[in-house]
């Protein structure tokens, strides 16, 4: 089973952190592995996922979109309908309950798009935990609505002015906080990145997406899908969808990376397509770095994808060829955003619009009996003003 | 025996704690770094740590972060710093340690790095985000090239980890005085002395204390329990305040002198 005992997916993963964090990571690993086997913990999590977060989310057959593209049958896994508007809540409820189980009273988190920050703030309010969220000032500007939401929920948002002032830097600052307040604090990391056990734990909490999808597609189509398509930033929504299908070799995985203004321009967030292997934020994985090993600045219109690294499990999938990775530019994502809004009446998060944009290319090439499932990981309300700006509209 | 171990042995005989200043190489430029190393040695530094600037220094507080940003303005690379060490070796035998984050070694190629570092005259290496469990490759090539791999121990390391760190480290154990990032602190952590006493009972390896050690009185308080004291941010603050001064090197030297006097 992957990862191995030391948190490696093949050659990727591990635990590259300052010594001060090592004991806490070992404790977290033990707490998580005991919670995983504890029926009461699982029952409590299940209760919150269904009664509070609104699971299961629908697997919606997008009839009009299918017709418009004129090829494969397209299903949308509606994670945008989760409480808080994105899949992030699956993980924050899980880790929130785990925090209580470990007897810690404070959580910290990083956020890019603000979705994980909001989902953490929500879980903290629900479970009675103190919560501070680190966010780059560049993202605070781009996602002001989510910033205010977190504050309304009783969390503190701490602006991060170092580096490029986006997600990467928010993680740096959260790690510095954690090193300092390790004894009372749990770092509620929002993606399948970071040191072991985060990549496997976050993937497990998100696997509910794929498990439900499997059941639902069998019920609705009587067979497994041909393609699963999801956007890849750190990797939590994609691995949540993909992982339960790992052994179903006929189901193809397609991870969509943010190509920003185009991979050739250098202004993108595509470590799997244009990066090299290195060590950042606790694990060995693909990275965007210069020839000297310094981490490069990234760009994507979708703040949740604007990150130079990627989860180690994705690096492993790339290496063994289990998943295919493709680039989608800002412009293509924007077009897909509008297309879904106008054909199905759904405004996707700009992150999820990347997955959709690839399907716009893929579906017409496939025959009508093929099935594609897209993870619609979040809703686009938070992005309306970015879209307005990109279209040259003043709100 | 490595230059670091020899130095610590010699100081132990004299009942002196080693003064180990840390500066970021290339802050504000490599020429100044070279002058600073020579001046600090002249004013009483026993071992010198050179920080290799990295874009994402998660174990560093604002002072060392800022030093890294100043250095990276000139796009300083690990290669440049190896050249600097080579150049310094014509003028000094002071033990030199490179401290940074693992990605820079990894990117350079671990074996190539170990060979080149030794060739240039580096004595020891520290990667702040490399715990012993992940260090097998670095250890392998460092051992082959007689390069000390220095590991960090912290107040959150339980006894079995401390023993493992003590076993794997070469040169000395770098004991992190507090739970937190690098940076100047007013006071020492309350439990520091008792932690050092406990660590001493677990190992015979030399122990150097760093993170938060900022002034002569801090060194005086720990010197009976530690073989070395690492001072970084406090020295870099002097650099920061004198960036435009012609006397930058001299002023850092004066501060190092005061720290060195507290080591006896």
XYZ file of C-alpha atoms in Angstrom:
659
model
C 0.000 0.000 0.000
C 1.132 3.528 -0.694
C 2.652 5.459 0.833
C 5.235 3.334 2.655
C 5.894 3.623 6.376
C 8.063 6.697 5.894
C 5.514 8.475 3.779
C 6.999 7.742 0.362
C 5.030 7.214 -2.815
C 7.824 5.578 -4.758
C 10.646 8.102 -4.529
C 8.346 11.023 -3.671
C 7.174 12.298 -0.289
C 8.976 11.927 3.022
C 9.302 14.286 5.926
C 11.715 17.153 5.316
C 11.074 19.479 8.241
C 12.959 21.153 11.069
C 13.611 18.802 13.987
C 11.185 20.784 16.178
C 8.261 19.456 14.121
C 9.318 15.814 13.993
C 7.739 14.676 17.228
C 4.456 16.440 16.450
C 4.329 14.748 13.035
C 4.889 11.370 14.645
C 2.111 12.098 17.125
C -0.169 13.219 14.315
C 0.576 10.066 12.366
C -0.294 7.914 15.369
C -3.433 9.895 16.208
C -4.581 9.659 12.611
C -3.913 5.961 12.310
C -5.806 5.241 15.529
C -8.721 7.501 14.475
C -8.859 5.733 11.137
C -9.477 2.434 12.875
C -11.857 3.896 15.468
C -15.512 3.305 14.566
C -16.694 6.129 16.792
C -14.434 8.671 15.090
C -15.544 7.511 11.663
C -19.177 7.667 12.712
C -18.810 11.191 14.024
C -17.062 12.311 10.841
C -19.743 10.683 8.740
C -22.410 12.450 10.761
C -20.871 15.869 10.151
C -20.210 15.148 6.481
C -23.840 14.250 5.853
C -25.817 16.379 8.297
C -23.562 19.423 8.304
C -21.615 19.536 5.035
C -24.428 18.165 2.891
C -22.971 14.913 1.606
C -23.371 12.993 -0.569
C -23.021 15.626 -3.253
C -24.852 14.881 -6.512
C -23.209 13.356 -9.537
C -24.998 15.469 -12.091
C -25.371 14.457 -15.723
C -24.701 17.652 -17.642
C -27.089 16.986 -20.486
C -26.913 20.356 -22.175
C -23.141 20.564 -21.991
C -22.894 17.004 -23.359
C -25.131 17.934 -26.250
C -23.281 21.141 -26.938
C -19.885 19.444 -27.063
C -21.349 16.598 -29.068
C -19.293 13.686 -27.771
C -18.805 11.788 -24.529
C -21.378 11.890 -21.735
C -20.273 14.428 -19.126
C -20.978 14.152 -15.419
C -20.171 16.786 -12.824
C -19.318 15.759 -9.265
C -20.938 18.664 -7.471
C -18.471 19.455 -4.679
C -19.483 23.074 -5.221
C -22.682 22.189 -3.379
C -20.844 21.307 -0.157
C -21.214 23.656 2.766
C -18.759 26.568 2.212
C -18.862 25.930 -1.526
C -15.939 23.617 -2.087
C -14.512 20.179 -1.334
C -12.169 21.653 1.281
C -14.684 21.034 4.078
C -14.232 17.231 3.764
C -10.691 17.607 5.020
C -11.213 20.374 7.574
C -13.963 18.449 9.373
C -11.712 15.390 9.477
C -8.659 17.231 10.744
C -10.799 19.385 13.050
C -12.126 16.282 14.803
C -8.597 14.908 14.923
C -7.373 18.127 16.551
C -9.906 17.685 19.336
C -8.917 14.058 19.691
C -5.281 15.142 20.180
C -6.387 17.595 22.861
C -5.166 20.666 20.970
C -7.208 23.842 21.114
C -5.763 25.947 18.350
C -5.579 25.416 14.612
C -3.681 27.354 11.981
C -4.101 27.111 8.244
C -2.803 28.556 4.999
C -5.055 29.634 2.213
C -4.707 30.772 -1.386
C -8.185 31.124 -2.837
C -9.592 31.423 0.661
C -11.648 28.241 0.270
C -9.513 26.198 2.638
C -9.326 29.157 5.003
C -13.092 29.458 5.090
C -13.546 25.710 5.485
C -11.075 25.731 8.380
C -12.785 28.727 9.982
C -16.107 26.916 9.710
C -14.787 23.714 11.271
C -13.107 25.705 14.034
C -16.317 27.581 14.841
C -18.283 24.338 14.843
C -15.807 22.415 16.986
C -14.850 25.259 19.338
C -11.246 25.723 18.223
C -9.241 28.920 18.057
C -8.287 29.585 14.423
C -5.735 31.735 12.623
C -5.366 31.689 8.862
C -2.276 32.811 6.948
C -2.903 34.390 3.583
C -0.617 36.211 1.153
C -1.459 39.884 0.680
C -1.698 39.310 -3.076
C -4.451 36.734 -2.464
C -6.139 38.928 0.146
C -6.546 41.491 -2.625
C -7.891 38.904 -5.068
C -10.242 37.119 -2.676
C -11.524 39.810 -0.336
C -14.925 38.203 0.010
C -13.454 35.058 1.548
C -11.241 37.136 3.848
C -14.277 38.828 5.311
C -16.108 35.499 5.571
C -13.308 34.061 7.693
C -13.455 37.072 9.982
C -17.237 36.761 10.304
C -16.720 33.167 11.376
C -14.524 34.281 14.254
C -11.114 33.487 12.743
C -8.165 35.773 12.482
C -6.631 36.333 9.045
C -2.920 37.086 9.150
C -1.570 38.863 6.056
C 1.692 37.443 4.714
C 3.948 39.996 3.053
C 7.004 37.836 2.409
C 8.080 36.290 -0.897
C 5.552 36.506 -3.699
C 2.723 37.016 -1.194
C 0.688 34.022 -2.356
C -0.048 30.463 -1.213
C 3.566 29.281 -0.975
C 4.441 32.125 1.340
C 1.323 31.555 3.434
C 2.519 27.963 3.978
C 5.992 29.217 4.981
C 4.465 31.519 7.560
C 2.079 28.848 8.879
C 5.062 26.508 9.303
C 6.909 29.216 11.248
C 3.895 29.647 13.507
C 3.683 25.893 13.977
C 7.371 25.606 14.930
C 6.735 28.284 17.545
C 3.403 27.101 18.980
C 3.788 23.399 18.317
C 2.697 22.226 21.744
C -0.804 23.723 21.608
C -1.419 23.969 17.882
C -2.446 21.696 15.049
C -1.499 22.808 11.557
C -4.605 22.122 9.508
C -2.939 21.819 6.113
C -5.374 22.040 3.237
C -3.861 19.978 0.483
C -2.100 16.715 -0.282
C 1.273 18.375 0.171
C 3.618 18.829 3.107
C 5.437 16.277 5.247
C 4.092 12.797 5.962
C 1.339 12.112 7.082
C -0.382 15.121 5.445
C -0.388 13.904 1.826
C -1.973 10.572 2.733
C -4.268 11.935 5.449
C -5.710 14.733 3.316
C -6.131 12.333 0.402
C -7.996 9.899 2.652
C -10.333 12.604 3.961
C -10.999 13.706 0.377
C -11.490 10.165 -0.923
C -15.150 10.440 -0.036
C -15.459 12.264 -3.387
C -14.283 9.275 -5.395
C -16.096 6.705 -3.263
C -19.415 8.450 -3.781
C -18.693 8.941 -7.477
C -18.087 5.235 -7.905
C -21.365 4.292 -6.268
C -23.301 6.961 -8.112
C -21.957 6.217 -11.583
C -22.604 2.501 -11.127
C -26.166 3.334 -10.204
C -26.685 5.835 -13.009
C -24.728 4.224 -15.827
C -24.209 0.695 -14.636
C -20.473 0.952 -15.259
C -17.329 2.858 -14.314
C -16.406 6.048 -16.160
C -13.752 6.174 -18.871
C -12.160 9.415 -17.700
C -11.857 11.272 -14.428
C -10.790 14.880 -14.886
C -9.786 17.276 -12.110
C -7.614 20.339 -11.652
C -4.305 19.936 -9.817
C -2.866 22.587 -7.537
C -1.565 20.764 -4.484
C -3.779 17.862 -5.462
C -6.499 17.372 -2.872
C -9.625 17.460 -5.033
C -8.039 15.413 -7.802
C -6.630 12.709 -5.529
C -9.928 12.638 -3.635
C -11.639 11.750 -6.902
C -8.879 9.562 -8.384
C -7.668 7.484 -5.493
C -10.683 5.192 -5.000
C -10.326 4.270 -8.696
C -6.585 3.600 -8.453
C -6.954 -0.131 -9.084
C -9.568 0.293 -11.802
C -6.969 0.442 -14.530
C -9.442 1.177 -17.304
C -10.459 4.440 -15.683
C -8.121 7.110 -17.030
C -7.016 9.936 -14.738
C -6.422 13.378 -16.180
C -4.903 16.043 -13.968
C -5.190 19.589 -15.283
C -2.436 21.993 -14.344
C -2.701 25.758 -14.555
C -0.730 26.955 -17.561
C -1.397 30.607 -16.664
C -0.397 32.791 -19.606
C 1.117 29.752 -21.339
C 3.892 27.398 -20.264
C 6.334 29.030 -22.710
C 5.896 32.446 -21.080
C 7.188 31.094 -17.759
C 4.118 32.587 -16.047
C 2.305 29.435 -14.997
C 1.781 26.947 -12.170
C 2.632 23.642 -13.833
C 5.301 21.805 -11.815
C 4.387 18.376 -13.224
C 4.575 19.566 -16.821
C 7.416 22.038 -16.628
C 9.193 21.487 -13.304
C 11.865 19.247 -11.835
C 12.141 17.188 -8.665
C 13.143 18.935 -5.447
C 12.217 19.402 -1.806
C 9.762 22.051 -0.634
C 7.395 22.274 2.331
C 8.346 18.921 3.730
C 8.277 16.585 0.778
C 10.198 15.499 -2.262
C 8.144 16.140 -5.367
C 7.977 18.078 -8.629
C 8.660 21.786 -8.221
C 9.095 24.975 -10.165
C 12.639 26.032 -9.394
C 15.459 27.815 -11.151
C 18.791 26.214 -11.981
C 20.138 27.049 -8.504
C 17.236 25.435 -6.627
C 15.437 28.650 -5.716
C 11.664 28.376 -5.929
C 10.182 30.269 -8.874
C 7.299 32.685 -8.892
C 4.115 31.174 -10.270
C 1.057 32.555 -11.962
C -2.526 31.444 -12.402
C -5.809 33.290 -12.638
C -7.049 30.730 -10.094
C -5.489 31.522 -6.714
C -5.996 27.944 -5.509
C -3.696 26.669 -8.260
C -1.069 29.369 -7.872
C 1.541 27.153 -6.197
C 5.021 25.986 -7.314
C 4.747 22.482 -5.860
C 2.447 19.495 -6.075
C 1.574 16.560 -3.829
C 4.028 13.634 -3.924
C 1.311 11.166 -4.923
C 0.799 13.081 -8.163
C 4.533 13.000 -8.870
C 4.303 9.253 -8.396
C 1.278 8.942 -10.708
C 3.200 10.892 -13.321
C 6.267 8.697 -12.975
C 4.365 5.402 -13.291
C 2.037 6.819 -15.941
C -1.128 6.230 -13.912
C -2.343 9.759 -14.643
C -1.902 12.055 -17.591
C -1.270 15.746 -16.918
C -2.327 18.511 -19.259
C -2.043 22.320 -19.297
C -4.930 24.796 -19.420
C -4.332 28.536 -19.690
C -6.091 31.382 -17.873
C -7.961 32.240 -21.059
C -9.224 28.706 -21.646
C -10.367 28.440 -18.025
C -12.218 31.716 -18.321
C -13.985 30.569 -21.483
C -15.002 27.328 -19.751
C -16.318 29.315 -16.792
C -18.645 31.233 -19.109
C -19.627 28.125 -21.042
C -20.789 26.241 -17.955
C -22.570 29.299 -16.601
C -24.509 29.715 -19.821
C -25.218 26.084 -20.733
C -25.930 24.623 -17.303
C -26.479 27.635 -15.069
C -23.531 26.695 -12.855
C -20.659 29.085 -12.146
C -17.623 26.967 -11.291
C -14.615 28.100 -9.265
C -11.846 29.215 -11.618
C -9.806 26.285 -10.320
C -12.474 23.779 -11.378
C -12.962 25.656 -14.656
C -9.492 24.389 -15.643
C -10.745 20.784 -15.488
C -13.824 21.762 -17.425
C -11.759 23.523 -20.101
C -9.857 20.353 -20.830
C -13.108 18.437 -21.228
C -14.254 21.027 -23.748
C -11.304 19.829 -25.836
C -11.585 16.142 -24.984
C -15.311 15.360 -25.120
C -15.949 16.109 -28.836
C -13.136 13.706 -29.796
C -14.774 10.817 -27.974
C -17.715 8.696 -29.027
C -21.111 9.223 -27.429
C -20.920 6.103 -25.296
C -17.850 7.263 -23.387
C -18.259 8.690 -19.898
C -16.296 11.569 -18.381
C -16.565 12.678 -14.747
C -15.310 16.162 -13.906
C -14.688 17.144 -10.318
C -16.472 20.448 -9.949
C -14.461 21.110 -6.821
C -15.854 24.530 -5.955
C -18.308 27.214 -6.869
C -17.341 30.425 -8.565
C -18.987 33.113 -6.453
C -15.611 34.045 -4.993
C -14.246 34.588 -8.504
C -16.945 36.782 -9.972
C -14.882 39.955 -9.650
C -11.764 38.290 -11.141
C -13.890 37.229 -14.086
C -15.354 40.737 -14.361
C -11.878 42.222 -14.393
C -10.680 39.740 -17.013
C -13.663 40.633 -19.197
C -12.990 44.325 -18.709
C -16.229 44.898 -16.798
C -16.362 47.313 -13.894
C -18.628 46.139 -11.078
C 39.664 14.434 13.086
C 37.804 17.261 11.375
C 38.761 20.898 11.744
C 35.551 21.425 13.736
C 36.215 18.582 16.171
C 39.835 19.625 16.616
C 38.817 23.174 17.392
C 36.202 22.080 19.924
C 38.673 19.731 21.585
C 41.275 22.450 21.850
C 38.739 24.890 23.366
C 37.522 22.287 25.839
C 41.049 22.026 27.216
C 41.030 25.785 27.680
C 37.549 25.586 29.251
C 36.253 27.964 26.653
C 32.903 27.826 24.893
C 33.186 28.128 21.129
C 31.774 31.290 19.627
C 30.005 30.394 16.395
C 28.735 33.425 14.496
C 26.265 32.920 11.664
C 26.032 35.326 8.763
C 24.224 35.007 5.462
C 26.732 34.734 2.639
C 26.308 37.562 0.166
C 24.678 39.939 2.655
C 25.084 42.633 1.523
C 27.615 41.245 -1.005
C 30.246 38.510 -1.242
C 33.170 40.902 -0.855
C 31.798 42.067 2.486
C 31.147 38.479 3.557
C 34.775 37.671 2.923
C 35.929 40.643 4.954
C 33.462 39.763 7.726
C 34.697 36.182 8.036
C 38.304 37.323 8.401
C 37.388 40.106 10.830
C 35.166 37.861 12.948
C 37.929 35.289 13.236
C 40.408 37.991 14.231
C 38.005 39.218 16.928
C 37.400 35.816 18.507
C 35.076 33.659 16.400
C 36.033 29.983 16.672
C 33.835 28.438 13.986
C 31.855 30.376 11.384
C 28.539 29.421 9.858
C 27.703 30.776 6.418
C 24.038 30.791 5.511
C 23.293 29.987 1.882
C 20.236 32.075 0.993
C 17.112 30.134 0.024
C 13.818 31.493 -1.286
C 11.733 29.730 1.365
C 13.521 29.756 4.707
C 10.840 28.211 6.949
C 13.029 28.004 10.055
C 14.103 31.641 9.915
C 12.632 34.737 11.500
C 12.447 38.200 9.894
C 16.117 39.188 10.402
C 17.666 36.240 8.567
C 14.873 36.322 5.975
C 15.787 39.925 5.210
C 19.488 39.047 4.991
C 18.602 36.336 2.462
C 16.620 38.797 0.382
C 19.545 41.247 0.355
C 21.903 38.470 -0.734
C 19.579 37.124 -3.413
C 19.409 40.524 -5.063
C 22.767 39.548 -6.545
C 21.444 36.091 -7.485
C 23.932 34.381 -5.217
C 24.112 30.631 -5.705
C 25.611 27.738 -3.784
C 28.328 27.631 -6.439
C 29.286 31.260 -5.708
C 29.524 30.495 -2.009
C 31.723 27.458 -2.585
C 34.014 29.744 -4.580
C 34.024 32.226 -1.711
C 35.069 29.486 0.712
C 37.840 28.395 -1.620
C 39.048 31.955 -1.758
C 38.851 32.300 2.048
C 40.901 29.157 2.516
C 43.950 30.978 1.188
C 43.759 33.271 4.173
C 42.240 31.379 7.086
C 41.999 27.979 8.726
C 38.863 28.853 10.743
C 36.345 25.977 10.573
C 33.536 26.862 8.145
C 30.035 25.424 8.141
C 27.420 25.930 5.412
C 23.867 26.163 6.672
C 20.823 26.203 4.438
C 17.802 24.174 3.316
C 17.967 20.779 1.724
C 16.675 21.738 -1.716
C 19.845 23.665 -2.495
C 22.047 20.610 -1.865
C 19.552 18.344 -3.607
C 19.396 20.563 -6.657
C 23.198 20.765 -6.851
C 23.416 16.980 -6.607
C 24.290 15.491 -3.223
C 27.414 13.643 -4.288
C 28.696 16.518 -6.393
C 27.993 18.885 -3.533
C 29.899 16.799 -0.983
C 32.910 16.518 -3.284
C 32.937 20.212 -4.225
C 32.295 21.418 -0.676
C 35.232 19.440 0.667
C 37.435 20.569 -2.204
C 36.553 24.190 -1.500
C 37.430 23.847 2.160
C 34.026 23.535 3.812
C 34.154 21.582 7.084
C 30.519 20.953 7.935
C 27.013 21.233 6.549
C 23.607 21.819 8.097
C 20.233 21.611 6.341
C 17.620 23.114 8.630
C 14.824 20.993 7.150
C 16.674 17.688 7.036
C 15.973 15.416 9.996
C 18.236 12.396 10.525
C 15.681 10.030 8.975
C 15.934 11.735 5.579
C 19.683 12.233 5.605
C 21.015 8.885 4.410
C 22.219 10.189 1.059
C 23.823 13.318 2.429
C 25.463 11.296 5.211
C 26.814 8.748 2.757
C 28.594 11.257 0.547
C 29.574 13.591 3.365
C 31.242 10.721 5.253
C 33.067 9.654 2.115
C 34.455 13.158 1.749
C 35.167 13.838 5.434
C 32.552 16.515 5.666
C 30.755 16.871 9.007
C 26.953 16.539 8.867
C 25.606 18.550 11.773
C 22.076 17.724 12.933
C 19.710 19.831 14.968
C 18.083 18.769 18.219
C 15.189 20.664 19.755
C 13.228 21.015 22.987
C 10.489 18.875 21.421
C 12.822 15.976 20.615
C 12.059 13.084 22.973
C 15.030 11.188 24.527
C 15.116 8.440 21.903
C 15.350 11.031 19.118
C 18.054 12.945 21.003
C 20.072 9.729 21.207
C 19.613 9.101 17.490
C 20.646 12.673 16.651
C 23.670 12.425 18.938
C 24.704 9.226 17.212
C 24.341 10.588 13.678
C 25.714 14.087 14.074
C 29.345 14.910 13.306
C 31.262 17.868 14.701
C 28.630 18.879 17.216
C 24.935 18.698 18.070
C 23.185 21.930 17.180
C 20.691 22.383 19.996
C 17.786 24.704 19.153
C 17.266 26.671 22.371
C 13.538 27.238 21.956
C 10.467 26.205 20.026
C 10.467 28.803 17.293
C 12.309 30.340 14.400
C 15.668 32.116 14.410
C 15.703 35.641 15.773
C 16.851 37.938 18.553
C 15.219 37.284 21.945
C 15.407 39.274 25.169
C 15.529 36.236 27.447
C 16.695 32.660 27.150
C 14.026 29.949 27.195
C 13.216 29.045 30.795
C 13.901 25.356 30.463
C 17.113 25.738 28.447
C 19.647 24.995 31.188
C 17.800 21.931 32.446
C 17.399 20.664 28.876
C 21.121 21.085 28.248
C 21.956 19.203 31.430
C 19.688 16.375 30.332
C 21.242 16.283 26.880
C 24.752 16.203 28.353
C 23.813 13.074 30.258
C 22.742 11.388 27.005
C 25.831 12.074 24.945
C 29.518 12.878 24.961
C 29.315 14.756 21.657
C 29.890 18.515 21.845
C 26.730 20.637 22.027
C 26.343 24.079 20.471
C 23.271 26.128 21.319
C 21.581 28.381 18.792
C 18.321 30.222 17.952
C 17.709 33.233 20.158
C 21.244 33.525 21.599
C 21.619 37.262 21.182
C 23.941 38.874 23.716
C 26.999 38.311 25.907
C 24.921 37.652 29.030
C 23.081 34.832 27.242
C 26.419 33.186 26.517
C 27.570 33.646 30.101
C 24.449 31.851 31.309
C 24.873 28.827 29.064
C 28.629 28.500 28.765
C 29.015 25.988 31.586
C 26.495 23.688 29.905
C 27.329 24.111 26.233
C 30.446 23.645 24.120
C 29.430 26.311 21.678
C 27.083 29.249 21.199
C 25.688 30.158 17.786
C 24.771 33.799 17.312
C 23.050 34.728 14.049
C 20.266 37.295 14.009
C 21.947 39.573 16.562
C 25.039 39.829 14.347
C 22.960 40.279 11.222
C 21.107 43.110 12.977
C 24.446 44.910 13.291
C 25.023 44.381 9.563
C 21.506 45.610 8.820
C 21.987 48.793 10.857
C 25.301 49.576 9.180
C 24.541 48.760 5.567
C 25.488 52.262 4.505
C 28.356 52.672 6.928
C 32.001 52.424 5.930
C 32.607 50.847 9.324
C 30.231 47.901 8.840
C 32.966 45.273 9.126
C 34.577 46.946 12.120
C 31.264 47.306 13.947
C 30.416 43.638 13.454
C 33.937 42.865 14.689
C 33.372 44.915 17.833
C 30.166 43.048 18.602
C 31.853 39.683 17.976
C 34.618 40.746 20.347
C 32.058 41.397 23.109
C 30.444 38.013 22.491
C 33.840 36.274 22.502
C 34.719 37.789 25.833
C 31.640 36.136 27.323
C 32.890 32.698 26.231
C 35.640 32.358 28.837
